[in-house]
């Protein structure tokens, strides 16, 4: 539990700083330019779903199938070298075809140079470095993980603030700040992993990893398309200013998405250890951690709602002043998403790739149909209705699939707080006045925090004593 808390708490430094700086960035980056940034993030999120053939998935999962330290080191060196090689090939490919790809991808004129090439470099560096982050997290090396995360997050926030606010660089400042920090981390990994034999592909661990990870690529492409196709369809029917407004909502929903990424990474080693070899001791441990996972996610949902209904008070651009009106529907649509994330981890460990691909193929088809039907008339609300419908259907399907696997660690106690939050957020659909939503957001957040503290007070006391 102590290692889990260390991994979780230090990882929340990035989203906390990001959302402290978000209002500043929104006030300094022009509205249409923020719309461009939203579209670029969506484009490279889809690219990132297949760019490294999901070798990170192999590192997260196959690492635990090796017992010897040398075998684990070799797995990392093989995958790290492969990612570097593939990254260089992608740069060459985009230098040749980048302009053409951007022309057919966007309705508005968005240049590949310099925005696209810089975003590409940032994406590739992050993907390569992420493999090392996973490696040390699998080792449960919380101290090294804390040092790397705190240094990179603080460095990136400082550089981006300096370039965007002081030098008014806009998107370029955002990209330069990220690239500089990722490049330093990459050099650090090269210098400190001296046992890592680069570009030595003779061992069979790379082939084994690719056979495992490539099977997940279709599922993950569909997963990322599901989360990003809405921006491209919205761009077809609405101006960049509306895309920018939706981009702010995405930045707010990232409070939950990034938090779940952190919680996923923190709980995955413990969850997978349980699923590989369940026993009485680790059943109790993972049941406690699962409740913490869902309770903490419930708190973050309330934090998202609170920030969303109050953020317009500190935003200067007039176009962002009605953001609060979307928050009830946005927050409710993300509640089933929390459980979907947890169930996805279970299905990945069980290697149910064919089933995941089938579910997401039909889900993406339904989403595309709904988006084309709802966006022209309802705009951003059409996207939120689609998210609520698709996430709810997804939850029903996943629950039926994994119920037998998780019945010993999921019960009414673990789901109670999330159920309360879902019910209380549903009431917000009836509240229309901004000031009432602001009051409700404060009361709800305090109420849920008290419940969660009560549920986990003993664990927190043990952690604080350490």
Short mmCIF file of C-alpha atoms in Angstrom, two decimals:
data_model
loop_
_atom_site.label_atom_id
_atom_site.label_comp_id
_atom_site.label_asym_id
_atom_site.label_seq_id
_atom_site.Cartn_x
_atom_site.Cartn_y
_atom_site.Cartn_z
CA UNK A 1 0.00 0.00 0.00
CA UNK A 2 2.88 2.40 0.80
CA UNK A 3 4.48 1.97 -2.65
CA UNK A 4 1.08 2.38 -4.30
CA UNK A 5 0.51 5.68 -2.46
CA UNK A 6 4.00 6.96 -3.32
CA UNK A 7 3.54 6.23 -7.02
CA UNK A 8 0.07 7.77 -6.98
CA UNK A 9 0.80 10.96 -5.04
CA UNK A 10 3.96 11.97 -6.93
CA UNK A 11 2.29 11.29 -10.27
CA UNK A 12 -0.45 13.78 -9.44
CA UNK A 13 2.12 16.56 -9.57
CA UNK A 14 1.75 16.80 -13.37
CA UNK A 15 -2.05 17.18 -13.58
CA UNK A 16 -2.08 19.53 -10.57
CA UNK A 17 0.48 21.86 -12.14
CA UNK A 18 -1.15 21.52 -15.53
CA UNK A 19 -4.50 22.70 -14.27
CA UNK A 20 -3.01 25.48 -12.18
CA UNK A 21 -1.38 26.78 -15.36
CA UNK A 22 -4.38 26.07 -17.65
CA UNK A 23 -6.19 29.38 -17.02
CA UNK A 24 -2.94 31.27 -17.65
CA UNK A 25 -2.40 29.50 -20.96
CA UNK A 26 -6.00 30.08 -22.03
CA UNK A 27 -5.60 33.78 -21.36
CA UNK A 28 -2.35 34.01 -23.36
CA UNK A 29 -2.99 31.63 -26.27
CA UNK A 30 -5.46 33.04 -28.87
CA UNK A 31 -8.77 31.15 -29.03
CA UNK A 32 -8.33 29.92 -32.63
CA UNK A 33 -4.73 28.89 -31.92
CA UNK A 34 -5.96 26.84 -28.97
CA UNK A 35 -8.37 25.18 -31.41
CA UNK A 36 -5.39 24.22 -33.58
CA UNK A 37 -3.60 22.81 -30.52
CA UNK A 38 -6.71 20.72 -29.70
CA UNK A 39 -6.70 19.21 -33.21
CA UNK A 40 -2.95 18.51 -33.13
CA UNK A 41 -3.28 16.72 -29.79
CA UNK A 42 -6.06 14.56 -31.27
CA UNK A 43 -4.06 13.77 -34.44
CA UNK A 44 -0.91 12.71 -32.59
CA UNK A 45 -2.90 10.77 -29.99
CA UNK A 46 -4.16 8.57 -32.83
CA UNK A 47 -0.64 8.34 -34.26
CA UNK A 48 0.77 7.42 -30.85
CA UNK A 49 -1.65 4.47 -30.59
CA UNK A 50 0.40 2.56 -33.17
CA UNK A 51 3.68 4.49 -33.53
CA UNK A 52 5.73 2.09 -31.36
CA UNK A 53 3.53 -1.00 -31.91
CA UNK A 54 2.52 -0.70 -28.23
CA UNK A 55 5.83 -1.93 -26.85
CA UNK A 56 4.89 -0.14 -23.64
CA UNK A 57 2.11 -2.70 -23.21
CA UNK A 58 4.68 -5.49 -23.47
CA UNK A 59 6.86 -3.81 -20.83
CA UNK A 60 3.90 -3.38 -18.48
CA UNK A 61 2.78 -7.00 -18.78
CA UNK A 62 5.59 -9.36 -19.90
CA UNK A 63 8.03 -7.89 -17.35
CA UNK A 64 6.28 -9.95 -14.65
CA UNK A 65 6.73 -13.19 -16.58
CA UNK A 66 10.52 -12.99 -16.17
CA UNK A 67 12.03 -14.04 -12.84
CA UNK A 68 15.72 -13.18 -13.37
CA UNK A 69 16.97 -9.59 -13.10
CA UNK A 70 19.17 -10.02 -16.20
CA UNK A 71 16.16 -11.16 -18.25
CA UNK A 72 14.22 -8.08 -17.18
CA UNK A 73 17.13 -5.80 -18.06
CA UNK A 74 17.40 -7.44 -21.45
CA UNK A 75 13.68 -6.96 -22.08
CA UNK A 76 14.04 -3.23 -21.43
CA UNK A 77 17.15 -2.83 -23.60
CA UNK A 78 15.52 -4.68 -26.51
CA UNK A 79 12.33 -2.61 -26.41
CA UNK A 80 14.16 0.68 -25.77
CA UNK A 81 16.44 0.12 -28.78
CA UNK A 82 13.50 -0.89 -30.94
CA UNK A 83 11.62 2.31 -30.03
CA UNK A 84 14.62 4.50 -30.90
CA UNK A 85 14.99 2.79 -34.29
CA UNK A 86 11.29 3.06 -35.08
CA UNK A 87 11.23 6.71 -33.96
CA UNK A 88 13.97 7.62 -36.44
CA UNK A 89 12.06 5.88 -39.25
CA UNK A 90 8.89 7.83 -38.39
CA UNK A 91 10.77 11.14 -38.59
CA UNK A 92 12.02 10.29 -42.08
CA UNK A 93 8.53 9.22 -43.17
CA UNK A 94 6.86 12.43 -41.94
CA UNK A 95 9.53 14.66 -43.43
CA UNK A 96 8.50 13.20 -46.79
CA UNK A 97 4.74 12.85 -46.36
CA UNK A 98 3.85 15.19 -43.47
CA UNK A 99 2.44 18.06 -45.53
CA UNK A 100 0.19 15.76 -47.57
CA UNK A 101 -1.09 13.95 -44.45
CA UNK A 102 -2.00 17.26 -42.79
CA UNK A 103 -3.79 18.51 -45.93
CA UNK A 104 -6.14 15.51 -46.00
CA UNK A 105 -6.59 15.35 -42.22
CA UNK A 106 -7.84 18.87 -41.46
CA UNK A 107 -10.48 21.15 -42.97
CA UNK A 108 -8.63 24.25 -41.74
CA UNK A 109 -5.13 25.05 -43.02
CA UNK A 110 -2.80 23.64 -40.33
CA UNK A 111 0.86 23.58 -41.33
CA UNK A 112 3.04 20.53 -40.75
CA UNK A 113 6.05 22.86 -40.46
CA UNK A 114 6.71 23.87 -37.75
CA UNK A 115 3.74 22.67 -35.64
CA UNK A 116 3.53 19.12 -36.97
CA UNK A 117 7.21 18.25 -36.94
CA UNK A 118 7.67 19.62 -33.41
CA UNK A 119 4.62 17.73 -32.17
CA UNK A 120 6.00 14.59 -33.83
CA UNK A 121 9.38 14.95 -32.07
CA UNK A 122 7.63 15.53 -28.74
CA UNK A 123 5.44 12.44 -29.22
CA UNK A 124 8.35 10.19 -30.18
CA UNK A 125 10.61 11.33 -27.33
CA UNK A 126 7.80 10.88 -24.82
CA UNK A 127 7.08 7.38 -26.11
CA UNK A 128 10.73 6.31 -25.88
CA UNK A 129 11.19 7.78 -22.39
CA UNK A 130 7.92 6.32 -21.15
CA UNK A 131 9.36 2.84 -21.55
CA UNK A 132 11.97 3.66 -18.90
CA UNK A 133 9.32 5.15 -16.58
CA UNK A 134 7.36 1.89 -16.82
CA UNK A 135 10.55 -0.11 -16.23
CA UNK A 136 11.39 1.58 -12.92
CA UNK A 137 7.75 1.51 -11.86
CA UNK A 138 7.58 -2.24 -12.44
CA UNK A 139 10.62 -2.50 -10.17
CA UNK A 140 8.55 -0.61 -7.56
CA UNK A 141 11.42 1.89 -7.29
CA UNK A 142 9.29 4.70 -5.89
CA UNK A 143 12.24 6.94 -4.94
CA UNK A 144 13.79 7.10 -8.44
CA UNK A 145 10.34 7.41 -10.00
CA UNK A 146 9.55 10.36 -7.72
CA UNK A 147 12.79 12.16 -8.62
CA UNK A 148 12.28 11.76 -12.37
CA UNK A 149 8.61 12.73 -12.39
CA UNK A 150 9.05 15.78 -10.13
CA UNK A 151 12.07 17.05 -12.09
CA UNK A 152 10.50 16.64 -15.53
CA UNK A 153 7.09 18.00 -14.54
CA UNK A 154 8.46 21.08 -12.78
CA UNK A 155 10.98 21.73 -15.56
CA UNK A 156 8.34 21.47 -18.27
CA UNK A 157 5.90 23.71 -16.39
CA UNK A 158 8.59 26.36 -15.85
CA UNK A 159 9.74 26.37 -19.48
CA UNK A 160 6.22 26.45 -20.89
CA UNK A 161 5.18 29.27 -18.56
CA UNK A 162 8.31 31.23 -19.46
CA UNK A 163 7.89 30.77 -23.23
CA UNK A 164 4.11 31.24 -23.39
CA UNK A 165 3.61 34.06 -20.88
CA UNK A 166 6.89 36.00 -21.02
CA UNK A 167 7.83 35.49 -24.68
CA UNK A 168 4.27 35.06 -26.07
CA UNK A 169 5.28 32.01 -28.13
CA UNK A 170 1.83 30.37 -27.95
CA UNK A 171 1.76 26.80 -29.29
CA UNK A 172 5.47 26.94 -30.09
CA UNK A 173 6.24 27.73 -26.45
CA UNK A 174 4.13 24.76 -25.39
CA UNK A 175 6.06 22.46 -27.77
CA UNK A 176 9.57 23.81 -27.10
CA UNK A 177 9.07 23.43 -23.34
CA UNK A 178 8.00 19.80 -23.64
CA UNK A 179 10.70 18.81 -26.15
CA UNK A 180 13.53 20.32 -24.09
CA UNK A 181 12.58 18.38 -20.96
CA UNK A 182 12.00 15.09 -22.82
CA UNK A 183 15.36 15.43 -24.57
CA UNK A 184 17.19 15.90 -21.24
CA UNK A 185 15.43 12.84 -19.81
CA UNK A 186 16.38 10.80 -22.90
CA UNK A 187 20.05 11.71 -22.45
CA UNK A 188 19.83 10.86 -18.74
CA UNK A 189 18.50 7.38 -19.59
CA UNK A 190 21.33 6.77 -22.08
CA UNK A 191 23.96 7.79 -19.51
CA UNK A 192 22.55 5.84 -16.56
CA UNK A 193 21.53 2.62 -18.28
CA UNK A 194 25.06 1.45 -19.05
CA UNK A 195 24.02 -2.20 -18.94
CA UNK A 196 21.52 -1.50 -21.70
CA UNK A 197 22.90 -2.98 -24.93
CA UNK A 198 21.50 -0.74 -27.64
CA UNK A 199 20.58 -2.14 -31.05
CA UNK A 200 21.38 -5.72 -30.08
CA UNK A 201 18.33 -7.61 -31.37
CA UNK A 202 19.63 -11.15 -31.20
CA UNK A 203 17.62 -12.12 -28.11
CA UNK A 204 14.16 -13.62 -28.64
CA UNK A 205 12.52 -11.33 -26.04
CA UNK A 206 11.89 -8.66 -28.69
CA UNK A 207 10.02 -11.09 -30.95
CA UNK A 208 8.02 -12.36 -27.99
CA UNK A 209 7.18 -8.79 -26.96
CA UNK A 210 6.12 -7.75 -30.46
CA UNK A 211 3.90 -10.82 -30.85
CA UNK A 212 2.20 -9.83 -27.61
CA UNK A 213 1.97 -6.07 -28.16
CA UNK A 214 1.01 -6.00 -31.86
CA UNK A 215 -2.13 -7.98 -31.02
CA UNK A 216 -3.30 -4.97 -28.99
CA UNK A 217 -2.63 -2.37 -31.71
CA UNK A 218 -6.07 -2.65 -33.42
CA UNK A 219 -7.82 -2.34 -30.06
CA UNK A 220 -5.74 0.66 -29.01
CA UNK A 221 -6.15 2.39 -32.38
CA UNK A 222 -9.92 1.96 -32.02
CA UNK A 223 -9.70 3.18 -28.41
CA UNK A 224 -7.85 6.34 -29.41
CA UNK A 225 -10.07 6.96 -32.44
CA UNK A 226 -13.05 6.67 -30.11
CA UNK A 227 -11.62 9.42 -27.91
CA UNK A 228 -10.53 11.76 -30.72
CA UNK A 229 -12.79 11.36 -33.77
CA UNK A 230 -15.21 13.88 -32.25
CA UNK A 231 -12.72 16.76 -32.75
CA UNK A 232 -12.35 16.05 -36.47
CA UNK A 233 -16.12 15.81 -37.00
CA UNK A 234 -16.69 18.94 -34.90
CA UNK A 235 -14.17 20.81 -37.11
CA UNK A 236 -16.23 19.89 -40.20
CA UNK A 237 -19.38 21.56 -38.88
CA UNK A 238 -18.20 24.25 -36.45
CA UNK A 239 -15.53 27.02 -36.45
CA UNK A 240 -12.14 26.76 -34.73
CA UNK A 241 -13.47 28.86 -31.85
CA UNK A 242 -15.97 26.09 -31.03
CA UNK A 243 -13.19 23.51 -31.33
CA UNK A 244 -11.20 25.64 -28.86
CA UNK A 245 -14.17 25.71 -26.47
CA UNK A 246 -14.39 21.93 -26.70
CA UNK A 247 -10.62 21.82 -26.19
CA UNK A 248 -11.08 23.53 -22.82
CA UNK A 249 -13.63 20.87 -21.86
CA UNK A 250 -11.10 18.22 -22.90
CA UNK A 251 -8.45 19.87 -20.75
CA UNK A 252 -10.89 19.72 -17.85
CA UNK A 253 -11.81 16.08 -18.52
CA UNK A 254 -8.06 15.38 -18.63
CA UNK A 255 -8.16 15.93 -14.87
CA UNK A 256 -9.90 12.58 -14.68
CA UNK A 257 -8.15 10.90 -17.63
CA UNK A 258 -4.63 11.71 -16.38
CA UNK A 259 -5.61 10.75 -12.86
CA UNK A 260 -6.83 7.37 -14.10
CA UNK A 261 -3.58 6.93 -16.04
CA UNK A 262 -1.72 7.49 -12.78
CA UNK A 263 -4.00 5.19 -10.81
CA UNK A 264 -3.78 2.53 -13.54
CA UNK A 265 0.01 2.60 -13.49
CA UNK A 266 0.08 2.52 -9.69
CA UNK A 267 -2.35 -0.37 -9.25
CA UNK A 268 -1.35 -2.44 -12.32
CA UNK A 269 1.67 -4.26 -10.75
CA UNK A 270 -0.45 -5.26 -7.76
CA UNK A 271 -3.53 -6.16 -9.83
CA UNK A 272 -1.54 -8.24 -12.30
CA UNK A 273 0.33 -10.02 -9.50
CA UNK A 274 -3.06 -10.96 -8.05
CA UNK A 275 -4.50 -12.09 -11.40
CA UNK A 276 -1.42 -14.23 -12.17
CA UNK A 277 -1.41 -15.95 -8.77
CA UNK A 278 -4.35 -15.12 -6.46
CA UNK A 279 -4.11 -16.02 -2.79
CA UNK A 280 -5.71 -14.93 0.47
CA UNK A 281 -3.17 -12.18 1.25
CA UNK A 282 -3.06 -10.47 -2.13
CA UNK A 283 -6.85 -10.79 -2.53
CA UNK A 284 -7.29 -8.60 0.55
CA UNK A 285 -4.59 -6.19 -0.65
CA UNK A 286 -6.01 -5.75 -4.17
CA UNK A 287 -9.55 -5.41 -2.81
CA UNK A 288 -8.36 -2.52 -0.61
CA UNK A 289 -6.44 -0.95 -3.49
CA UNK A 290 -9.43 -1.32 -5.82
CA UNK A 291 -11.63 0.55 -3.38
CA UNK A 292 -8.96 3.25 -3.11
CA UNK A 293 -8.74 3.39 -6.93
CA UNK A 294 -12.51 3.88 -7.35
CA UNK A 295 -12.88 6.21 -4.35
CA UNK A 296 -10.04 8.45 -5.51
CA UNK A 297 -11.49 8.50 -9.03
CA UNK A 298 -14.82 9.56 -7.52
CA UNK A 299 -13.11 12.48 -5.75
CA UNK A 300 -11.39 13.51 -8.99
CA UNK A 301 -14.79 13.51 -10.75
CA UNK A 302 -16.02 16.01 -8.17
CA UNK A 303 -12.82 18.07 -8.53
CA UNK A 304 -13.40 18.18 -12.30
CA UNK A 305 -16.97 19.37 -11.77
CA UNK A 306 -15.87 21.99 -9.22
CA UNK A 307 -13.11 23.42 -11.44
CA UNK A 308 -15.31 23.37 -14.53
CA UNK A 309 -18.18 25.38 -13.08
CA UNK A 310 -15.81 27.96 -11.58
CA UNK A 311 -13.05 28.32 -14.19
CA UNK A 312 -14.82 30.98 -16.27
CA UNK A 313 -14.34 33.41 -13.36
CA UNK A 314 -10.62 33.61 -14.15
CA UNK A 315 -10.74 33.37 -17.98
CA UNK A 316 -10.63 36.58 -19.98
CA UNK A 317 -11.71 35.45 -23.49
CA UNK A 318 -15.48 35.91 -23.76
CA UNK A 319 -15.81 32.71 -25.77
CA UNK A 320 -15.02 30.61 -22.68
CA UNK A 321 -17.61 32.18 -20.37
CA UNK A 322 -20.32 29.52 -20.90
CA UNK A 323 -18.07 26.51 -20.28
CA UNK A 324 -19.91 25.79 -17.02
CA UNK A 325 -23.13 24.85 -18.84
CA UNK A 326 -21.50 21.72 -20.29
CA UNK A 327 -20.11 20.41 -16.98
CA UNK A 328 -23.14 18.45 -15.68
CA UNK A 329 -23.36 16.31 -18.83
CA UNK A 330 -19.57 16.04 -19.15
CA UNK A 331 -19.11 14.86 -15.56
CA UNK A 332 -21.90 12.27 -15.75
CA UNK A 333 -20.62 10.85 -19.04
CA UNK A 334 -17.21 10.18 -17.44
CA UNK A 335 -18.47 8.14 -14.46
CA UNK A 336 -18.91 4.85 -16.39
CA UNK A 337 -15.57 5.57 -18.05
CA UNK A 338 -13.87 5.05 -14.66
CA UNK A 339 -15.04 1.45 -14.38
CA UNK A 340 -14.33 0.84 -18.07
CA UNK A 341 -10.69 1.72 -17.45
CA UNK A 342 -10.41 -0.70 -14.55
CA UNK A 343 -12.09 -3.54 -16.46
CA UNK A 344 -9.84 -2.87 -19.48
CA UNK A 345 -6.76 -3.56 -17.36
CA UNK A 346 -8.22 -6.92 -16.36
CA UNK A 347 -9.04 -7.86 -19.95
CA UNK A 348 -5.56 -6.86 -21.15
CA UNK A 349 -3.92 -9.08 -18.54
CA UNK A 350 -6.22 -11.93 -19.56
CA UNK A 351 -5.01 -11.39 -23.16
CA UNK A 352 -8.58 -11.10 -24.48
CA UNK A 353 -7.40 -9.03 -27.45
CA UNK A 354 -9.83 -10.48 -29.98
CA UNK A 355 -12.77 -9.67 -27.74
CA UNK A 356 -11.51 -6.14 -27.07
CA UNK A 357 -11.06 -5.52 -30.80
CA UNK A 358 -14.61 -6.70 -31.53
CA UNK A 359 -16.18 -4.59 -28.80
CA UNK A 360 -14.33 -1.44 -29.81
CA UNK A 361 -14.89 -1.93 -33.54
CA UNK A 362 -18.66 -1.85 -33.10
CA UNK A 363 -18.41 0.85 -30.45
CA UNK A 364 -16.47 3.17 -32.78
CA UNK A 365 -19.01 2.59 -35.56
CA UNK A 366 -21.85 3.55 -33.20
CA UNK A 367 -19.94 6.62 -32.01
CA UNK A 368 -19.26 7.86 -35.55
CA UNK A 369 -22.94 7.46 -36.50
CA UNK A 370 -24.08 9.29 -33.35
CA UNK A 371 -21.56 12.11 -33.80
CA UNK A 372 -22.60 12.76 -37.40
CA UNK A 373 -26.25 12.68 -36.32
CA UNK A 374 -25.93 14.90 -33.21
CA UNK A 375 -23.08 17.40 -33.79
CA UNK A 376 -24.77 19.43 -36.59
CA UNK A 377 -27.78 20.16 -34.35
CA UNK A 378 -26.36 20.02 -30.83
CA UNK A 379 -22.68 20.92 -31.30
CA UNK A 380 -20.62 20.14 -28.21
CA UNK A 381 -23.64 18.71 -26.37
CA UNK A 382 -23.98 16.17 -29.19
CA UNK A 383 -20.47 14.91 -28.38
CA UNK A 384 -21.31 14.65 -24.69
CA UNK A 385 -24.56 12.74 -25.36
CA UNK A 386 -22.56 10.34 -27.53
CA UNK A 387 -19.96 9.85 -24.79
CA UNK A 388 -22.62 9.08 -22.18
CA UNK A 389 -24.37 6.54 -24.40
CA UNK A 390 -21.19 4.79 -25.58
CA UNK A 391 -19.54 4.66 -22.14
CA UNK A 392 -22.70 3.21 -20.59
CA UNK A 393 -23.01 0.48 -23.26
CA UNK A 394 -19.29 -0.28 -22.88
CA UNK A 395 -19.67 -0.64 -19.11
CA UNK A 396 -22.54 -3.14 -19.41
CA UNK A 397 -20.54 -5.31 -21.84
CA UNK A 398 -17.30 -5.19 -19.81
CA UNK A 399 -19.07 -5.97 -16.54
CA UNK A 400 -20.63 -9.12 -17.98
CA UNK A 401 -17.25 -10.26 -19.33
CA UNK A 402 -15.11 -9.70 -16.20
CA UNK A 403 -17.67 -10.34 -13.47
CA UNK A 404 -16.40 -13.87 -12.84
CA UNK A 405 -12.76 -12.71 -12.71
CA UNK A 406 -13.27 -9.76 -10.35
CA UNK A 407 -16.09 -10.99 -8.11
CA UNK A 408 -13.71 -11.48 -5.14
CA UNK A 409 -12.39 -7.88 -5.28
CA UNK A 410 -15.42 -5.90 -6.50
CA UNK A 411 -18.40 -5.59 -4.16
CA UNK A 412 -20.92 -3.03 -2.88
CA UNK A 413 -18.34 -1.45 -0.56
CA UNK A 414 -15.83 -0.82 -3.33
CA UNK A 415 -18.51 0.66 -5.61
CA UNK A 416 -20.49 2.63 -3.01
CA UNK A 417 -18.70 6.00 -3.24
CA UNK A 418 -18.71 5.99 -7.05
CA UNK A 419 -22.44 5.17 -6.96
CA UNK A 420 -23.11 8.16 -4.68
CA UNK A 421 -21.18 10.48 -6.98
CA UNK A 422 -23.07 9.24 -10.03
CA UNK A 423 -26.40 9.92 -8.30
CA UNK A 424 -25.42 13.36 -7.00
CA UNK A 425 -24.01 14.46 -10.37
CA UNK A 426 -27.28 13.44 -12.04
CA UNK A 427 -29.08 16.10 -9.99
CA UNK A 428 -26.92 18.81 -11.58
CA UNK A 429 -28.81 18.37 -14.88
CA UNK A 430 -31.75 20.08 -13.16
CA UNK A 431 -29.70 23.11 -12.08
CA UNK A 432 -29.52 25.86 -14.70
CA UNK A 433 -28.20 28.91 -12.84
CA UNK A 434 -24.43 29.29 -12.69
CA UNK A 435 -24.29 30.46 -9.08
CA UNK A 436 -26.32 27.44 -7.89
CA UNK A 437 -24.00 25.08 -9.73
CA UNK A 438 -21.02 26.76 -8.05
CA UNK A 439 -22.50 26.24 -4.57
CA UNK A 440 -23.48 22.64 -5.35
CA UNK A 441 -19.96 21.86 -6.64
CA UNK A 442 -18.40 22.96 -3.33
CA UNK A 443 -20.85 20.99 -1.18
CA UNK A 444 -20.51 17.86 -3.31
CA UNK A 445 -16.71 17.95 -3.28
CA UNK A 446 -16.51 18.37 0.49
CA UNK A 447 -19.07 15.60 1.08
CA UNK A 448 -17.23 13.07 -1.12
CA UNK A 449 -13.81 13.96 0.33
CA UNK A 450 -15.15 13.30 3.84
CA UNK A 451 -16.54 9.91 2.76
CA UNK A 452 -13.26 8.86 1.14
CA UNK A 453 -11.15 10.01 4.08
CA UNK A 454 -13.37 7.98 6.38
CA UNK A 455 -12.97 4.91 4.14
CA UNK A 456 -9.18 5.12 4.05
CA UNK A 457 -8.20 6.91 7.24
CA UNK A 458 -6.27 3.95 8.66
CA UNK A 459 -4.17 3.52 5.48
CA UNK A 460 -3.41 7.25 5.38
CA UNK A 461 -2.31 7.23 9.02
CA UNK A 462 0.12 4.40 8.30
CA UNK A 463 1.53 6.29 5.32
CA UNK A 464 1.98 9.53 7.30
CA UNK A 465 3.82 7.67 10.07
CA UNK A 466 6.36 6.49 7.50
#
